[in-house]
mmCIF file of C-alpha atoms in Angstrom:
data_model
loop_
_atom_site.group_PDB
_atom_site.id
_atom_site.type_symbol
_atom_site.label_atom_id
_atom_site.label_comp_id
_atom_site.label_asym_id
_atom_site.label_seq_id
_atom_site.Cartn_x
_atom_site.Cartn_y
_atom_site.Cartn_z
ATOM 1 C CA MET A 3 40.188 54.856 -41.215
ATOM 2 C CA TYR A 4 41.001 51.523 -42.585
ATOM 3 C CA PHE A 5 38.655 48.874 -43.686
ATOM 4 C CA SER A 6 38.577 45.315 -45.092
ATOM 5 C CA SER A 7 36.072 44.201 -47.607
ATOM 6 C CA PRO A 8 32.372 44.602 -46.641
ATOM 7 C CA GLY A 9 30.844 41.770 -44.642
ATOM 8 C CA ALA A 10 28.110 39.230 -45.561
ATOM 9 C CA ASP A 11 25.623 41.770 -43.738
ATOM 10 C CA GLY A 12 26.771 44.690 -46.046
ATOM 11 C CA LYS A 13 28.657 46.659 -43.346
ATOM 12 C CA TYR A 14 32.333 47.500 -43.477
ATOM 13 C CA TYR A 15 34.620 46.598 -40.777
ATOM 14 C CA GLY A 16 37.960 48.041 -39.839
ATOM 15 C CA TYR A 17 39.896 50.498 -37.420
ATOM 16 C CA TRP A 18 40.187 54.238 -36.822
ATOM 17 C CA ALA A 19 44.037 55.507 -36.151
ATOM 18 C CA GLU A 20 45.061 58.853 -34.811
ATOM 19 C CA ALA A 21 48.257 60.118 -33.631
ATOM 20 C CA GLU A 22 46.925 60.774 -30.169
ATOM 21 C CA SER A 23 43.920 60.220 -28.182
ATOM 22 C CA SER A 24 42.583 60.755 -24.855
ATOM 23 C CA GLU A 25 42.284 56.946 -24.261
ATOM 24 C CA PRO A 26 45.464 55.593 -25.663
ATOM 25 C CA CYS A 27 45.757 51.958 -26.053
ATOM 26 C CA ALA A 28 48.013 49.513 -24.222
ATOM 27 C CA ALA A 29 49.818 48.418 -27.651
ATOM 28 C CA ASP A 30 50.787 50.179 -30.483
ATOM 29 C CA LEU A 31 49.556 49.120 -33.788
ATOM 30 C CA GLN A 32 51.155 49.513 -37.363
ATOM 31 C CA PHE A 33 48.753 51.104 -39.990
ATOM 32 C CA PRO A 34 49.801 51.737 -43.845
ATOM 33 C CA ASN A 35 50.578 55.463 -42.799
ATOM 34 C CA ILE A 36 50.921 55.493 -39.053
ATOM 35 C CA ARG A 37 52.026 53.266 -36.171
ATOM 36 C CA THR A 38 50.105 54.647 -32.909
ATOM 37 C CA ASN A 39 48.917 53.762 -29.487
ATOM 38 C CA ALA A 40 45.445 55.850 -30.628
ATOM 39 C CA TRP A 41 43.466 53.519 -32.241
ATOM 40 C CA GLY A 42 39.967 51.420 -32.163
ATOM 41 C CA LYS A 43 37.477 49.288 -33.772
ATOM 42 C CA LEU A 44 34.835 50.628 -36.127
ATOM 43 C CA ASP A 45 31.719 49.421 -38.129
ATOM 44 C CA LEU A 46 30.279 51.540 -41.047
ATOM 45 C CA SER A 47 27.446 51.162 -43.346
ATOM 46 C CA PHE A 48 26.403 53.480 -45.954
ATOM 47 C CA ASP A 49 22.819 54.378 -47.476
ATOM 48 C CA TYR A 50 21.503 53.097 -50.854
ATOM 49 C CA ASP A 51 22.612 55.803 -52.805
ATOM 50 C CA GLY A 52 26.362 55.733 -50.986
ATOM 51 C CA ASN A 53 25.774 59.526 -50.071
ATOM 52 C CA TYR A 54 25.632 59.149 -46.535
ATOM 53 C CA TRP A 55 27.031 56.953 -43.808
ATOM 54 C CA SER A 56 26.868 55.824 -40.411
ATOM 55 C CA GLY A 57 28.279 53.345 -37.584
ATOM 56 C CA LEU A 58 29.890 52.637 -34.228
ATOM 57 C CA TRP A 59 33.448 53.191 -32.689
ATOM 58 C CA GLY A 60 35.156 52.384 -30.111
ATOM 59 C CA TYR A 61 38.661 52.782 -28.108
ATOM 60 C CA CYS A 62 41.362 49.910 -28.958
ATOM 61 C CA ASN A 63 40.020 46.402 -28.548
ATOM 62 C CA ALA A 64 36.735 47.442 -27.365
ATOM 63 C CA GLU A 65 33.463 46.809 -29.390
ATOM 64 C CA PRO A 66 32.295 49.490 -31.016
ATOM 65 C CA THR A 67 29.393 51.584 -29.084
ATOM 66 C CA LYS A 68 29.728 54.954 -29.931
ATOM 67 C CA GLU A 69 27.757 56.401 -32.738
ATOM 68 C CA PHE A 70 28.784 58.510 -35.927
ATOM 69 C CA ALA A 71 27.175 59.284 -39.393
ATOM 70 C CA GLY A 72 28.537 61.332 -41.959
ATOM 71 C CA GLU A 73 27.986 62.436 -45.864
ATOM 72 C CA ARG A 74 30.221 63.024 -48.677
ATOM 73 C CA GLY A 75 31.732 66.433 -47.523
ATOM 74 C CA GLY A 76 31.488 66.249 -43.826
ATOM 75 C CA THR A 77 30.727 64.438 -40.440
ATOM 76 C CA LEU A 78 27.362 65.037 -39.183
ATOM 77 C CA GLN A 79 26.319 64.894 -35.294
ATOM 78 C CA THR A 80 22.553 63.598 -34.929
ATOM 79 C CA ARG A 81 20.702 63.252 -32.058
ATOM 80 C CA SER A 82 18.737 60.111 -33.153
ATOM 81 C CA THR A 83 20.427 56.959 -34.539
ATOM 82 C CA GLN A 84 19.677 55.608 -38.063
ATOM 83 C CA ALA A 85 17.986 52.475 -36.160
ATOM 84 C CA GLU A 86 15.782 54.493 -33.940
ATOM 85 C CA ILE A 87 14.771 56.396 -36.791
ATOM 86 C CA LYS A 88 13.834 53.293 -38.892
ATOM 87 C CA ALA A 89 11.993 51.686 -36.278
ATOM 88 C CA VAL A 90 9.882 54.964 -35.645
ATOM 89 C CA ALA A 91 9.217 54.641 -39.356
ATOM 90 C CA ALA A 92 8.281 51.235 -39.106
ATOM 91 C CA ALA A 93 5.736 51.852 -36.115
ATOM 92 C CA HIS A 94 4.110 54.470 -38.277
ATOM 93 C CA LEU A 95 3.757 52.502 -41.673
ATOM 94 C CA LEU A 96 2.662 49.217 -39.876
ATOM 95 C CA GLY A 97 -0.479 47.734 -41.535
ATOM 96 C CA MET A 98 -1.187 47.208 -45.100
ATOM 97 C CA PRO A 99 0.079 48.058 -47.823
ATOM 98 C CA TYR A 100 3.371 48.650 -46.025
ATOM 99 C CA GLY A 101 3.477 45.244 -43.943
ATOM 100 C CA GLU A 102 1.477 43.349 -41.844
ATOM 101 C CA THR A 103 4.473 42.821 -39.340
ATOM 102 C CA THR A 104 7.281 44.820 -38.316
ATOM 103 C CA ALA A 105 9.524 42.777 -40.077
ATOM 104 C CA ASP A 106 7.544 42.915 -43.325
ATOM 105 C CA VAL A 107 7.913 46.703 -43.075
ATOM 106 C CA MET A 108 11.484 46.669 -42.349
ATOM 107 C CA GLU A 109 11.885 44.926 -45.656
ATOM 108 C CA ASN A 110 10.330 47.647 -47.514
ATOM 109 C CA ILE A 111 12.286 50.557 -45.836
ATOM 110 C CA VAL A 112 15.255 50.701 -48.259
ATOM 111 C CA SER A 113 17.239 53.552 -46.926
ATOM 112 C CA VAL A 114 17.341 55.741 -43.858
ATOM 113 C CA SER A 115 19.404 58.945 -44.741
ATOM 114 C CA PHE A 116 20.002 62.001 -42.774
ATOM 115 C CA GLY A 117 20.751 65.420 -44.695
ATOM 116 C CA ALA A 118 18.638 68.146 -46.623
ATOM 117 C CA ASP A 119 14.892 67.818 -46.327
ATOM 118 C CA THR A 120 13.959 67.794 -50.062
ATOM 119 C CA LEU A 121 10.184 66.661 -49.437
ATOM 120 C CA CYS A 122 8.935 68.753 -46.725
ATOM 121 C CA SER A 123 11.849 71.845 -47.221
ATOM 122 C CA GLY A 124 12.422 71.776 -43.676
ATOM 123 C CA PRO A 125 15.909 71.836 -41.809
ATOM 124 C CA ASP A 126 18.066 68.963 -42.037
ATOM 125 C CA ASN A 127 16.171 65.543 -41.067
ATOM 126 C CA TRP A 128 16.000 62.023 -41.776
ATOM 127 C CA THR A 129 14.575 60.742 -44.668
ATOM 128 C CA VAL A 130 13.027 57.260 -44.941
ATOM 129 C CA GLU A 131 12.626 55.827 -48.422
ATOM 130 C CA VAL A 132 10.178 52.962 -49.001
ATOM 131 C CA TYR A 133 9.619 50.714 -51.616
ATOM 132 C CA VAL A 134 6.354 48.355 -51.754
ATOM 133 C CA ARG A 135 6.601 46.011 -54.601
ATOM 134 C CA ALA A 136 3.606 45.676 -56.832
ATOM 135 C CA THR A 137 1.352 42.379 -56.592
ATOM 136 C CA ALA A 138 -1.606 41.078 -58.294
ATOM 137 C CA ASP A 139 -3.785 43.091 -56.001
ATOM 138 C CA SER A 140 -2.046 46.322 -55.558
ATOM 139 C CA ASP A 141 0.160 48.832 -57.479
ATOM 140 C CA GLY A 142 3.474 49.137 -56.029
ATOM 141 C CA ILE A 143 4.658 52.095 -53.671
ATOM 142 C CA THR A 144 7.472 54.501 -53.792
ATOM 143 C CA GLY A 145 7.772 56.972 -51.512
ATOM 144 C CA LYS A 146 9.556 58.987 -48.693
ATOM 145 C CA MET A 147 8.918 60.259 -44.952
ATOM 146 C CA VAL A 148 10.820 62.691 -43.019
ATOM 147 C CA VAL A 149 11.341 62.097 -39.759
ATOM 148 C CA ASP A 150 12.386 64.934 -36.984
ATOM 149 C CA ASP A 151 15.865 64.317 -35.580
ATOM 150 C CA ALA A 152 15.189 66.209 -32.500
ATOM 151 C CA SER A 153 12.116 64.283 -31.594
ATOM 152 C CA ALA A 154 12.200 61.224 -33.617
ATOM 153 C CA GLU A 155 8.622 62.198 -35.068
ATOM 154 C CA PRO A 156 7.556 61.983 -38.459
ATOM 155 C CA VAL A 157 7.202 65.691 -40.090
ATOM 156 C CA CYS A 158 5.367 64.854 -43.425
ATOM 157 C CA THR A 159 5.488 62.087 -46.059
ATOM 158 C CA GLY A 160 4.973 61.290 -49.631
ATOM 159 C CA LEU A 161 3.620 57.990 -49.160
ATOM 160 C CA PRO A 162 -0.097 57.203 -49.871
ATOM 161 C CA PHE A 163 -2.569 56.097 -46.969
ATOM 162 C CA MET A 164 -0.221 58.261 -44.536
ATOM 163 C CA GLN A 165 -1.363 61.537 -42.833
#
C-alpha cells in the first residue's frame, strides 16, 4: 500500500499494488518497489487509538467500493461495516444525554473498532466508544457499547441510561 499525507477528513488516500490481479489494469504504474498492472485506489481510516483500521478499495482508477478492515497483526473480515455500526449505535443512543439529533450523537461517538470484546467477554465484535462532555447541568459520560457483527444489534453496554 502506498499513501500520501492524510486528507483534511483524517483519511489516508493512496494505492495498493501487487504482482498479479484477477482484474488487471490497462496501464502499468510504477510504485517505489514494483511496476505492475495490478493496482487500484484505496481510502483508509484509523480508530482513535490507531490499533484498528478500515477502508475501501477498488481496481485501477475506479472509485473504491470494496470494504476491508484490519488491526495491528492482521486483516479482519467483518459482516457489518464501521459506518453501519456507528449508525446502529447512534439510533440506540438518540435522546438525552447522548444527543437530541443523530448528528449530535455521532459527534459523541469517538471510535468504532472491531476486535476482542473486553466489555461483555464475548466473541470478537464491534466496540463503540462514547464521550459526552460535561455541562453545567450534567456530568460527562464516558463508556462503551458492544454491537454484534452478524446482527448489527447491541450486545451489552457500559453506558448509563442504557439497557
